[in-house]
Each structure stands twice: as structure tokens, then as C-alpha cells.
Amino acid sequence: MIQLLNVSKIYPNKVQALNDLTVKIDRGEFVFLVGPSGAGKSTFIKLLIREELPTKGQILVGGKSILRLRKSEVAKLRRNIGIVFQDFRLLTDRTVFENVAFAMEVLEHSKKEIRARVPSVLEMVGLDGKGEYFPHQLSGGEQQRVAIARAIVNGPRLLIADEPTGNLDPETSWEIMELLNDINRRGTTVLMATHARSIVNKMRKRVIALEQGRVVRDEEEGGYGYES
Amino acid sequence: MKVRTVGYFFKQAFKSMWRNGWMGVAAVTTVAITLLIVGIFTLLVINADFIATDLESDVEIIAYMDVEASRSEVLEVEEQIQAIRGVTEVKLVTKEEGLEILNKKFGQDYDLLSSLGGVNPLPDLYRVKADSPENVEPVAKTLERVAHVDKVDYGQDVIDKLFAVIRWVRLIGAGLVLLLGLGAIFLVATTIRLTVFARRKEIQIMKYIGATDWFIRWPFFIEGMVLGFIGAMLAGVVLYFTYDFLVTNIRFSLTFIPLISDMGLIMKILGSLLVAGTFVGALGSLISVRRFLQV
Ligand SMILES: Nc1ncnc2c1ncn2[C@@H]1O[C@H](COP(=O)(O)OP(=O)(O)O)[C@@H](O)[C@H]1O
Ligand SMILES: [Mg+2]
């Protein structure tokens, strides 16, 4: 599904965020991307959604290089990737339903499709009956569920989450993890950047550990590492 | 692109216009004032052109005969003048008739002839009309070579001056319109910039979801074009009713000023204003979309 070959990223300010990275992620996997702040996790994600281009190396998504894409092809790439951020990024002047429906409107789905699909996705993420609420009327965990609903409503094959539990308390974080796990079990590949040690240790999924832009560890059913 | 999507674009555009409030009003007003001035100057110029042409086609050429020429000599050339190409009317005004006209000007009681010592100093003259303004000059030139013609005079000076004035009006109008037009484009651009700023979060989400660039841009273009269009409508309405009022009133009070009241032409001008307004709006939003909407 995803392949990075000898990828390096040096930002214009000469900061080397990624250093000769080679990583392969298969369809249907659940992968944690861990590492301390500044290790290059977000940069890794930005390369996958073509927000940034690598300085060196090759990146394949779905078997195709994403280095030379026209703008319309970038849009197409992103349609196959759902993305969730730490700060939710919801539209505060719209209801839960409208926030999720927005993702479908933007891709020109019909009203009928939207009315049929949005409630079932809201139910799936555990927001049944909250469609008419506004974001400020929801808890942090619920807001993140809205963001996840928006990310998966168009049925992407890959879901990327950049520290999705960073703003949540441990219990709520755990609920979000169960939701992501659920989504993964339904066939969506999930890539999650985090530095939440307890979650990673409990989940027993594949762990790719980054440090100063290099992969320092890559193991199936791994733990966070750095015992201390 | 689907019809529903177009509906979505317009909905977004109108929402933004509502939200931008006074900034949008300022942009619309500037577009309206600009186009109003475009309209006023256009009407001014075409009317001045029309009046000048009207005067020109009315121009009489006056051929003064030699004072010494005898009446029979004068009469002899009338046919010759009539035969000049482009001449439609030839009318002899004898020196006696000329004196009478002068006398009328000075008043009934005044005896001009005796104060001149009993000698009429006026020449006989022919009033000649040409069939078209372009023929005035050639006819005048030919008249100069007719026997016993002393001097040829026609109102070309006045008309040339009028055309010079029209040229200036055009130039000043064009300069003014250029300045105001730039101002209008700038204000539309600023308004759209506000919209881009207000929607930056939405735009970012749209990009992550995979919306195409044009899907993101269209609402901004539409907002700009609608602002321009509304401005043009305002200008058009004000211009139409003001001009209509002028035409109706001048026709009765100042009958000698012929104003154009050709509905087809007026509608063409109003239509052009609408197109220009929409264009100004599109240009303004293009500037902001290109500079501030990094998609
Ligand atoms: N847009 C950018 N421009 C310059 N430097 C950046 C940019 N984004 C990230 N960096 C730098 O790259 C390094 C890796 O950052 P990041 O990928 O955000 O790490 P993480 O998400 O693991 O905290 C950091 O040193 C950061 O300061
Ligand atoms: Mg980060």
C-alpha cells in the first residue's frame, strides 16, 4: 500500500526532518509511528498526502509514485486517504451532520447519498443522535469522533491519524483507539503517529520508531520502547 | 461539474457576501460609482458627437460676391454653383436683403443706410448647403474658384472646436475611469481576501479531503462577479432614470439641444456596463485568489 524508498526530507531552513527512510506498509495493517517530538512523524505524514515533497528518494502509494503528480492527481490521491489531526479541525459554525456531510459535498456526492451515508457513519463512530449538535456542545472525544467520521465517510483505503489522542484524557483516548481498531478491522489501513506510550504498549500492533529522522526500530506487535 | 455543485458555489458566495457586510457594500459602491461615471461620460460623448454632427450637417457655406460685381454677373453664376457636386440648396441674399436683416437687428427706428452715408457696403451673397458634412469643405473649395466670388466662409471653426472639446472629455473620462476602475478592482480584491481569510480553515479541510482547485476557487470568483454585477446594476438603474428624466425635460424646455433617445443604444450601454462590472469583479477576485488562496 505504502512504500518509502531511501526518503530524505530537508526543509528550506536546512532542518533534516527525515534521513534515508525505507518503510513498507501493507494493505490492512495497523501501524504506530512513534518517537519523541521533532522525530519527523508529522513530516512522514505530510509526504504521504503530498503536502510536502521529499528532497530525495521515492514514495509509492497503491503501487504508484506520488512524486510527479498534477494538481488534479494530488486531489485524487487525497480522496483515497482519510486524515485526522490532534486539534480535530472541525468547522465550528456547522453541526456534526454538516461537518461530515461537508466531506461528501466537496466530492460532489448527491443529497440523497449524503442523507443515506452520514447517519450510518455517525452511528458507526458512536455519535448516534448527535447529528444536530455543534462542535462546542461536544466533549473532546466526541469532537475527535466527528473528525474520524469525516475522514472515513468517503470510504478511503488509508486512514492517517497524527496524534489523534494528544488532546484527550487517557480514558477517552482509549475509546478513540477502539474506534480506530474497529475501522482497521473493517479493512482500512491505519497509520497513527503518537507518543502515547501506554496506548502503544497495550495495542500490540506494528511499531515504527523514529528518532532524528531515522527508523530506529520496526517490529510487529511491538511496544513503545525506551524503557525508563 | 454538476448543476447542484453550481448551486453550492452560489450559496457559499452569497453567504460570504453576507458575512463580509460593509466591505462588500464598499466594493459594490465603488464599482457602481466607477460604472456610473463610465456611463455618464459615454452618454456625454455620444451626445456631444451627435450634436456636433447635427450642427455640421446643418452647416451653411456662405459665398460673398465681389462688391463691384453687377447683379447680372452675380446671377450668372447661380447655375454654376448649383452644379457643384454635393450642393443641395443655393439661395441668393442680395445686398438689399442683407441690409434689411441688419436693420432689423439694430431696431426698426434706426436708419442704418443714412448713417452709412447712403451707400450700401454689403456684398451680395449665396447661402449654399451641402448634402453631407464631409462635402462641406470640398464644396467650399470649389466655390472659391467660381467667378466673382470674393470670399467663402463656413462654420467649420466652431465645429472643429466642439470636436476638440469632445476629445478632451473623452480623455478626461478615460483617465477618471481608469483610476476608479483600479480602485474598484482593488476593493473587490480586498473583499475576496477577507473571504479567503474567513474560510481558510474550510479551504484547508477541503484540500485534505481532495477537492479540486477549481472546486475551491469557484465560490470566490462568483462572489467577486456578483459584487461587480450588483454594482453595475445600481449604476445602470441610476443612469437610466437620470437620463430618462433629462431627455424628457430637455425635449420640452431646450428643444434646440437634440439628445439621443434611441432605446436600443441606451440598452446596449447598460448591457456593456453589466458586462464591465462582472469583469471588474472577476478580475478583483482573480487577484486575491491567486495571491491568497494557495491551492
Ligand atoms: N515546515 C517546516 N519547515 C521547517 N522545519 C520544519 C517544518 N516542519 C517540521 N520541521 C522540523 O522538522 C523536524 C521534524 O518535525 P516533525 O515532522 O513535525 O516532527 P514530529 O511530528 O515527530 O514532532 C523538526 O525539527 C521540525 O522543527
Ligand atoms: Mg507532529
Coordinates of C-alpha atoms and ligand atoms in Angstrom, one line a residue:
Chain A
M1 CA 0.0 0.0 0.0
I2 CA 2.7 2.5 1.0
Q3 CA 6.4 2.3 0.2
L4 CA 9.1 4.8 1.0
L5 CA 12.5 4.1 -0.5
N6 CA 15.5 6.0 0.8
V7 CA 13.5 9.0 1.5
S8 CA 15.1 12.2 2.9
K9 CA 13.5 15.5 3.7
I10 CA 15.4 18.6 4.3
Y11 CA 13.2 21.7 4.9
P12 CA 14.2 25.0 3.3
N13 CA 15.6 26.1 6.7
K14 CA 18.1 23.2 6.4
V15 CA 16.5 21.1 9.1
Q16 CA 16.8 17.5 8.2
A17 CA 13.4 16.0 9.3
L18 CA 13.8 12.6 7.6
N19 CA 17.1 10.8 6.9
D20 CA 17.2 8.0 4.4
L21 CA 14.0 6.3 5.4
T22 CA 12.9 3.0 3.9
V23 CA 9.5 1.7 5.0
K24 CA 6.8 -0.6 3.6
I25 CA 3.3 -0.8 4.9
D26 CA 0.9 -3.4 3.6
R27 CA -2.8 -3.2 2.9
G28 CA -4.9 -3.8 6.0
E29 CA -2.1 -3.1 8.5
F30 CA -2.4 -1.1 11.7
V31 CA 0.8 0.8 12.2
F32 CA 2.0 3.1 15.0
L33 CA 4.6 5.7 14.1
V34 CA 6.3 6.6 17.4
G35 CA 9.1 8.8 18.5
P36 CA 9.8 12.0 20.5
S37 CA 8.6 15.4 19.5
G38 CA 10.6 16.5 16.4
A39 CA 11.5 13.0 15.3
G40 CA 9.8 13.5 11.9
K41 CA 6.4 11.8 12.4
S42 CA 4.4 14.7 11.0
T43 CA 6.8 15.1 8.2
F44 CA 6.4 11.4 7.3
I45 CA 2.6 12.0 7.1
K46 CA 2.9 15.2 5.1
L47 CA 4.9 13.4 2.5
L48 CA 2.2 10.7 2.1
I49 CA -0.5 13.2 1.4
R50 CA 1.7 15.3 -0.8
E51 CA 1.7 18.3 1.4
E52 CA 5.5 18.2 1.2
L53 CA 7.8 16.6 -1.4
P54 CA 10.8 14.6 -0.4
T55 CA 14.3 16.0 -1.0
K56 CA 15.5 12.6 -2.0
G57 CA 14.0 9.1 -2.5
Q58 CA 10.9 7.6 -3.9
I59 CA 7.4 7.3 -2.5
L60 CA 4.8 4.8 -3.8
V61 CA 1.1 4.8 -2.7
G62 CA -1.0 2.0 -4.1
G63 CA 1.9 1.0 -6.3
K64 CA 2.2 4.4 -8.0
S65 CA 4.8 7.1 -7.4
I66 CA 3.4 10.2 -6.0
L67 CA 6.4 12.4 -6.7
R68 CA 5.2 13.8 -10.0
L69 CA 1.6 14.4 -9.8
R70 CA -0.5 17.1 -11.5
K71 CA -2.7 19.1 -9.1
S72 CA -5.8 17.1 -10.1
E73 CA -3.9 13.9 -9.3
V74 CA -3.0 15.2 -5.9
A75 CA -6.7 15.7 -5.2
K76 CA -7.4 12.2 -6.4
L77 CA -4.6 10.8 -4.1
R78 CA -6.1 12.6 -1.1
R79 CA -9.6 11.1 -1.9
N80 CA -8.2 7.7 -1.0
I81 CA -6.7 8.9 2.3
G82 CA -8.7 9.9 5.3
I83 CA -6.8 12.2 7.7
V84 CA -7.3 13.1 11.4
F85 CA -5.4 15.6 13.4
Q86 CA -4.8 16.3 17.1
D87 CA -6.8 19.5 17.1
F88 CA -9.9 18.0 15.3
R89 CA -10.2 20.8 12.8
L90 CA -13.9 20.9 12.7
L91 CA -16.0 23.7 11.2
T92 CA -17.4 25.3 14.4
D93 CA -20.3 27.0 12.7
R94 CA -21.7 23.8 11.4
T95 CA -23.4 20.9 13.0
V96 CA -21.9 17.4 13.4
F97 CA -24.0 16.2 10.5
E98 CA -22.9 19.2 8.3
N99 CA -19.3 18.7 9.2
V100 CA -19.4 15.1 8.0
A101 CA -21.6 15.9 5.0
F102 CA -19.1 18.6 4.0
A103 CA -16.6 15.9 3.1
M104 CA -19.2 14.4 0.7
E105 CA -20.4 17.7 -0.7
V106 CA -16.8 18.6 -1.6
L107 CA -16.6 15.5 -3.7
E108 CA -19.9 16.3 -5.3
H109 CA -22.0 13.4 -3.8
S110 CA -25.8 13.9 -4.2
K111 CA -28.0 15.0 -1.3
K112 CA -29.6 11.5 -1.4
E113 CA -26.2 9.8 -1.0
I114 CA -25.3 12.2 1.8
R115 CA -28.6 11.6 3.7
A116 CA -28.1 7.9 3.4
R117 CA -24.4 7.7 4.3
V118 CA -23.8 10.3 7.0
P119 CA -26.2 8.8 9.7
S120 CA -24.7 5.4 9.3
V121 CA -21.2 6.7 9.7
L122 CA -22.2 8.7 12.7
E123 CA -23.7 5.6 14.2
M124 CA -20.5 3.7 13.5
V125 CA -18.3 6.2 15.4
G126 CA -20.8 6.3 18.3
L127 CA -22.4 9.6 17.7
D128 CA -25.9 8.3 17.1
G129 CA -28.4 11.1 17.7
K130 CA -25.8 13.9 18.0
G131 CA -26.1 15.0 14.3
E132 CA -27.7 18.3 15.2
Y133 CA -25.1 19.3 17.8
F134 CA -22.5 21.9 17.2
P135 CA -18.8 21.1 18.0
H136 CA -18.7 23.3 21.1
Q137 CA -21.6 21.2 22.6
L138 CA -19.5 18.1 22.4
S139 CA -16.6 16.7 24.6
G140 CA -13.1 16.4 23.1
G141 CA -13.5 12.7 22.5
E142 CA -16.8 13.3 20.7
Q143 CA -15.3 16.0 18.6
Q144 CA -12.5 13.6 17.6
R145 CA -15.1 11.1 16.6
V146 CA -16.7 13.7 14.3
A147 CA -13.3 14.2 12.7
I148 CA -12.9 10.5 12.3
A149 CA -16.4 10.2 10.8
R150 CA -15.5 12.9 8.3
A151 CA -12.2 11.2 7.5
I152 CA -13.9 7.8 6.7
V153 CA -17.2 8.9 5.2
N154 CA -15.9 8.8 1.6
G155 CA -14.5 5.3 2.2
P156 CA -10.7 5.9 2.0
R157 CA -8.4 2.8 1.9
L158 CA -5.9 4.5 4.2
L159 CA -6.7 6.4 7.4
I160 CA -3.9 8.6 8.8
A161 CA -4.1 10.0 12.3
D162 CA -1.5 12.5 13.6
E163 CA -1.5 12.3 17.4
P164 CA -5.3 11.9 17.5
T165 CA -5.3 11.4 21.2
G166 CA -2.9 14.2 22.0
N167 CA -5.7 16.4 23.4
L168 CA -7.7 13.7 25.2
D169 CA -7.6 12.2 28.6
P170 CA -6.5 8.5 28.9
E171 CA -9.9 7.0 29.1
T172 CA -11.2 8.9 26.1
S173 CA -8.1 8.2 24.2
W174 CA -8.7 4.5 24.8
E175 CA -12.2 4.8 23.3
I176 CA -10.8 6.5 20.3
M177 CA -8.2 3.7 19.9
E178 CA -11.0 1.1 20.0
L179 CA -12.8 3.1 17.2
L180 CA -9.6 3.2 15.1
N181 CA -9.1 -0.5 15.7
D182 CA -12.7 -1.2 14.6
I183 CA -12.1 0.8 11.4
N184 CA -9.0 -1.2 10.8
R185 CA -10.8 -4.5 11.2
R186 CA -13.3 -3.4 8.6
G187 CA -10.4 -3.3 6.1
T188 CA -9.0 0.2 6.2
T189 CA -5.2 0.5 6.6
V190 CA -4.5 2.7 9.6
L191 CA -1.3 4.7 10.3
M192 CA -1.2 6.6 13.6
A193 CA 1.6 8.9 14.8
T194 CA 1.7 9.1 18.5
H195 CA 3.9 9.4 21.6
A196 CA 1.3 7.9 23.9
R197 CA 3.4 5.1 25.4
S198 CA 0.6 3.3 27.3
I199 CA -1.6 3.0 24.2
V200 CA 1.1 1.7 22.0
N201 CA 2.1 -0.9 24.6
K202 CA -1.4 -2.1 25.1
M203 CA -2.4 -2.3 21.5
R204 CA 0.3 -4.7 20.4
K205 CA 0.5 -3.5 16.8
R206 CA 3.3 -2.9 14.4
V207 CA 5.5 -0.1 15.7
I208 CA 7.9 2.0 13.6
A209 CA 10.0 4.1 15.9
L210 CA 11.6 7.3 14.5
E211 CA 14.4 9.3 16.0
Q212 CA 16.0 12.3 14.5
G213 CA 14.5 11.3 11.1
R214 CA 15.7 7.7 11.1
V215 CA 13.9 4.4 11.7
V216 CA 15.5 3.1 14.8
R217 CA 13.1 0.1 15.2
D218 CA 10.4 -1.6 13.3
E219 CA 8.6 -4.6 14.9
E220 CA 5.3 -6.4 14.7
E221 CA 3.3 -6.4 17.9
G222 CA 5.8 -4.0 19.4
G223 CA 5.8 -1.8 22.4
Y224 CA 6.8 1.9 22.6
G225 CA 10.3 1.1 23.7
Y226 CA 12.7 3.4 25.5
E227 CA 12.0 1.7 28.9
S228 CA 12.8 4.2 31.6
Chain B
M1 CA -19.5 19.9 -12.9
K2 CA -22.9 19.2 -11.7
V3 CA -25.8 21.6 -11.5
R4 CA -26.1 21.0 -7.8
T5 CA -22.5 21.9 -7.4
V6 CA -23.1 25.3 -9.1
G7 CA -25.9 25.8 -6.6
Y8 CA -23.5 25.1 -3.8
F9 CA -21.0 27.6 -5.2
F10 CA -23.6 30.3 -5.3
K11 CA -24.8 29.5 -1.8
Q12 CA -21.2 29.8 -0.5
A13 CA -20.6 33.0 -2.4
F14 CA -23.8 34.7 -1.0
K15 CA -23.0 33.5 2.5
S16 CA -19.6 35.2 2.3
M17 CA -21.1 38.4 0.9
W18 CA -23.5 38.5 3.8
R19 CA -20.7 37.9 6.2
N20 CA -18.4 40.5 4.7
G21 CA -21.1 43.1 5.1
W22 CA -19.7 46.6 4.8
M23 CA -16.6 45.6 2.9
G24 CA -18.9 44.2 0.2
V25 CA -21.0 47.3 0.3
A26 CA -17.9 49.4 -0.2
A27 CA -16.8 47.2 -3.1
V28 CA -20.3 47.4 -4.7
T29 CA -20.4 51.1 -4.3
T30 CA -17.0 51.7 -5.9
V31 CA -17.9 49.5 -8.8
A32 CA -21.3 51.4 -9.1
I33 CA -19.6 54.8 -8.9
T34 CA -17.0 53.8 -11.5
L35 CA -19.5 52.5 -13.9
L36 CA -21.8 55.4 -13.3
I37 CA -19.0 57.7 -14.4
V38 CA -18.3 55.5 -17.3
G39 CA -21.9 55.7 -18.2
I40 CA -22.1 59.5 -17.8
F41 CA -19.1 60.1 -19.9
T42 CA -20.2 57.7 -22.5
L43 CA -23.6 59.4 -22.8
L44 CA -21.9 62.8 -22.7
V45 CA -19.5 61.9 -25.6
I46 CA -22.1 60.3 -27.8
N47 CA -24.5 63.1 -27.3
A48 CA -21.8 65.7 -28.0
D49 CA -20.8 63.7 -31.1
F50 CA -24.5 63.6 -32.1
I51 CA -25.0 67.4 -31.5
A52 CA -21.8 68.2 -33.4
T53 CA -22.7 66.0 -36.3
D54 CA -26.2 67.6 -36.3
L55 CA -24.7 71.1 -36.4
E56 CA -22.2 70.0 -39.0
S57 CA -24.9 68.7 -41.3
D58 CA -26.7 72.0 -40.9
V59 CA -23.7 74.0 -41.8
E60 CA -24.2 76.6 -44.4
I61 CA -21.5 77.8 -46.7
I62 CA -21.6 81.5 -47.4
A63 CA -20.1 82.7 -50.7
Y64 CA -19.6 86.5 -50.6
M65 CA -19.5 88.0 -54.1
D66 CA -17.3 91.0 -55.1
V67 CA -18.9 94.2 -54.0
E68 CA -18.2 95.6 -57.5
A69 CA -19.9 92.7 -59.3
S70 CA -23.1 93.7 -61.0
R71 CA -26.4 92.0 -60.2
S72 CA -26.4 90.2 -63.6
E73 CA -22.9 88.9 -63.1
V74 CA -23.9 87.6 -59.7
L75 CA -27.0 85.9 -61.1
E76 CA -25.0 84.3 -63.9
V77 CA -23.0 82.0 -61.5
E78 CA -26.0 80.6 -59.6
E79 CA -26.4 77.7 -62.0
Q80 CA -22.7 77.1 -61.9
I81 CA -22.9 76.8 -58.1
Q82 CA -26.0 74.6 -58.3
A83 CA -24.0 72.3 -60.5
I84 CA -21.2 71.7 -57.9
R85 CA -21.1 68.1 -56.7
G86 CA -22.7 67.8 -53.2
V87 CA -24.7 71.1 -53.3
T88 CA -28.3 70.7 -52.4
E89 CA -29.5 74.2 -51.9
V90 CA -28.5 77.6 -53.2
K91 CA -30.1 80.8 -52.1
L92 CA -29.2 84.3 -53.1
V93 CA -29.2 87.0 -50.5
T94 CA -28.9 90.4 -52.2
K95 CA -27.2 93.3 -50.6
E96 CA -30.6 95.0 -50.1
E97 CA -31.9 92.0 -48.3
G98 CA -28.7 91.9 -46.2
L99 CA -29.2 95.5 -45.2
E100 CA -32.7 94.8 -44.2
I101 CA -31.6 91.9 -42.0
L102 CA -29.0 94.2 -40.4
N103 CA -31.6 96.9 -39.9
K104 CA -33.8 94.5 -38.1
K105 CA -31.0 93.7 -35.8
F106 CA -30.4 97.3 -34.9
G107 CA -34.1 98.0 -34.5
Q108 CA -36.9 99.4 -36.6
D109 CA -36.3 103.1 -36.0
Y110 CA -32.6 103.2 -36.8
D111 CA -31.8 104.3 -40.3
L112 CA -28.6 102.3 -41.0
L113 CA -28.3 103.3 -44.6
S114 CA -28.3 107.1 -44.0
S115 CA -25.7 106.7 -41.2
L116 CA -23.6 104.8 -43.7
G117 CA -23.8 107.9 -46.0
G118 CA -26.4 106.3 -48.3
V119 CA -24.0 103.7 -49.7
N120 CA -24.8 100.0 -49.0
P121 CA -21.3 98.5 -48.3
L122 CA -22.6 94.9 -48.2
P123 CA -21.9 92.4 -51.0
D124 CA -24.4 90.0 -52.5
L125 CA -24.0 86.5 -51.1
Y126 CA -25.1 83.0 -51.7
R127 CA -26.1 80.7 -48.9
V128 CA -25.2 77.1 -50.0
K129 CA -26.0 73.8 -48.4
A130 CA -24.1 70.6 -48.8
D131 CA -25.7 67.2 -48.8
S132 CA -23.3 65.9 -46.1
P133 CA -20.8 67.2 -43.6
E134 CA -17.9 65.6 -45.4
N135 CA -18.8 67.6 -48.5
V136 CA -18.8 71.0 -46.8
E137 CA -15.1 71.6 -47.3
P138 CA -14.8 70.4 -51.0
V139 CA -17.8 72.5 -51.9
A140 CA -16.3 75.5 -50.2
K141 CA -13.0 75.0 -52.0
T142 CA -14.8 74.7 -55.4
L143 CA -16.9 77.9 -54.6
E144 CA -13.7 79.9 -54.1
R145 CA -12.8 79.3 -57.7
V146 CA -16.2 80.5 -59.1
A147 CA -16.1 83.8 -60.9
H148 CA -16.9 86.9 -58.9
V149 CA -16.7 85.0 -55.6
D150 CA -14.7 87.1 -53.2
K151 CA -14.6 85.0 -50.0
V152 CA -16.1 81.8 -48.8
D153 CA -17.0 81.2 -45.2
Y154 CA -18.4 78.3 -43.3
G155 CA -18.8 77.3 -39.6
Q156 CA -16.1 74.8 -39.6
D157 CA -14.1 76.6 -36.9
V158 CA -16.9 76.2 -34.4
I159 CA -17.3 72.6 -35.2
D160 CA -13.7 71.8 -35.0
K161 CA -13.6 73.5 -31.6
L162 CA -16.5 71.3 -30.5
F163 CA -14.8 68.2 -31.6
A164 CA -11.7 69.3 -29.7
V165 CA -13.8 69.6 -26.6
I166 CA -15.2 66.1 -27.2
R167 CA -11.7 64.8 -27.5
W168 CA -10.8 66.3 -24.1
V169 CA -14.0 65.0 -22.5
R170 CA -13.0 61.6 -23.8
L171 CA -9.5 61.8 -22.5
I172 CA -10.5 63.0 -19.0
G173 CA -13.3 60.4 -18.9
A174 CA -10.9 57.6 -19.8
G175 CA -8.4 58.8 -17.2
L176 CA -11.0 59.0 -14.5
V177 CA -12.5 55.7 -15.4
L178 CA -9.0 54.1 -15.3
L179 CA -8.3 55.4 -11.8
L180 CA -11.7 54.5 -10.4
G181 CA -11.6 51.1 -12.2
L182 CA -8.3 50.3 -10.4
G183 CA -9.9 51.4 -7.2
A184 CA -12.9 49.1 -7.8
I185 CA -10.7 46.1 -8.7
F186 CA -8.7 46.8 -5.5
L187 CA -11.8 46.9 -3.3
V188 CA -13.2 43.7 -4.8
A189 CA -9.8 42.0 -4.3
T190 CA -9.8 43.2 -0.6
T191 CA -13.3 41.8 -0.1
I192 CA -12.4 38.5 -1.6
R193 CA -9.2 38.4 0.5
L194 CA -11.4 38.8 3.6
T195 CA -13.5 35.8 2.4
V196 CA -10.4 33.7 1.8
F197 CA -9.2 34.6 5.3
A198 CA -12.6 33.8 6.9
R199 CA -12.7 30.5 5.1
R200 CA -9.1 29.5 5.5
K201 CA -10.0 26.6 7.8
E202 CA -12.6 25.3 5.4
I203 CA -10.2 25.6 2.5
Q204 CA -7.6 23.6 4.3
I205 CA -10.1 20.8 5.1
M206 CA -11.3 20.8 1.5
K207 CA -7.7 20.3 0.4
Y208 CA -7.2 17.4 2.7
I209 CA -10.4 15.8 1.6
G210 CA -9.3 16.1 -2.0
A211 CA -11.4 18.8 -3.5
T212 CA -10.1 20.1 -6.9
D213 CA -8.6 23.5 -7.0
W214 CA -11.4 24.8 -9.1
F215 CA -14.0 23.5 -6.8
I216 CA -12.3 25.5 -4.1
R217 CA -11.9 28.6 -6.2
W218 CA -15.3 29.0 -7.8
P219 CA -17.2 30.4 -4.8
F220 CA -14.6 33.2 -4.6
F221 CA -14.9 34.0 -8.3
I222 CA -18.7 34.0 -8.1
E223 CA -18.6 36.3 -5.1
G224 CA -16.4 38.8 -6.9
M225 CA -18.5 38.6 -10.1
V226 CA -21.8 39.0 -8.1
L227 CA -20.3 42.1 -6.3
G228 CA -19.4 43.6 -9.7
F229 CA -22.7 42.7 -11.2
I230 CA -24.7 44.3 -8.4
G231 CA -22.5 47.4 -8.6
A232 CA -23.2 47.6 -12.4
M233 CA -27.0 47.1 -11.8
L234 CA -27.0 50.0 -9.4
A235 CA -25.1 52.2 -11.8
G236 CA -27.4 51.1 -14.6
V237 CA -30.6 51.9 -12.7
V238 CA -29.4 55.4 -11.6
L239 CA -28.1 56.2 -15.1
Y240 CA -31.2 55.0 -16.8
F241 CA -33.6 57.1 -14.7
T242 CA -31.4 60.2 -14.6
Y243 CA -31.0 60.1 -18.4
D244 CA -34.7 59.4 -19.0
F245 CA -35.5 62.4 -16.8
L246 CA -33.1 64.6 -18.7
V247 CA -34.3 63.6 -22.1
T248 CA -38.0 64.1 -21.2
N249 CA -37.3 67.5 -19.7
I250 CA -34.9 68.9 -22.2
R251 CA -37.0 67.9 -25.1
F252 CA -39.7 70.4 -23.9
S253 CA -37.6 73.2 -22.4
L254 CA -34.4 73.2 -24.5
T255 CA -35.7 72.0 -27.8
F256 CA -32.6 73.1 -29.7
I257 CA -30.4 70.5 -27.9
P258 CA -31.0 67.2 -29.6
L259 CA -30.4 64.4 -27.1
I260 CA -30.2 60.8 -28.2
S261 CA -33.3 58.9 -27.0
D262 CA -32.6 55.7 -29.0
M263 CA -33.7 52.9 -26.6
G264 CA -31.6 50.3 -28.4
L265 CA -28.4 52.3 -27.9
I266 CA -29.2 53.0 -24.3
M267 CA -29.8 49.3 -23.6
K268 CA -26.5 48.5 -25.3
I269 CA -24.7 50.9 -23.0
L270 CA -26.5 49.4 -19.9
G271 CA -25.6 45.9 -21.1
S272 CA -22.0 46.8 -21.6
L273 CA -22.0 48.2 -18.0
L274 CA -23.2 44.9 -16.7
V275 CA -20.5 43.0 -18.6
A276 CA -17.8 45.5 -17.4
G277 CA -19.0 45.2 -13.8
T278 CA -18.9 41.5 -13.8
F279 CA -15.5 41.6 -15.5
V280 CA -14.1 44.0 -12.8
G281 CA -15.4 41.7 -10.1
A282 CA -13.8 38.6 -11.8
L283 CA -10.5 40.5 -12.1
G284 CA -10.6 41.6 -8.5
S285 CA -11.3 38.0 -7.2
L286 CA -8.7 36.6 -9.6
I287 CA -6.0 38.8 -7.9
S288 CA -7.0 37.7 -4.4
V289 CA -7.5 34.0 -5.3
R290 CA -4.1 33.9 -6.9
R291 CA -2.3 35.7 -4.1
F292 CA -4.1 34.4 -1.0
L293 CA -5.6 31.1 -1.9
Q294 CA -2.6 28.8 -2.2
V295 CA -4.3 25.8 -3.8
Ligands
LIG1 N1 7.5 23.3 7.6 C1 8.7 23.1 8.3 N2 9.7 24.0 8.0 C2 10.9 23.8 8.6 N3 11.2 22.9 9.5 C3 10.2 22.0 9.9 C4 8.9 22.1 9.2 N4 8.1 21.2 9.7 C5 8.9 20.5 10.6 N5 10.1 21.0 10.7 C6 11.2 20.5 11.5 O1 11.4 19.1 11.1 C7 11.6 18.4 12.3 C8 10.6 17.2 12.4 O2 9.4 17.8 12.6 P1 8.0 16.9 12.7 O3 8.0 16.1 11.4 O4 6.9 17.9 12.9 O5 8.2 16.0 13.9 P2 7.2 15.3 14.9 O6 5.8 15.3 14.2 O7 7.7 13.9 15.1 O8 7.2 16.1 16.2 C9 11.6 19.3 13.5 O9 12.9 19.6 13.8 C10 10.8 20.5 13.0 O10 11.3 21.6 13.6
MG2 MG 4.0 16.1 14.8

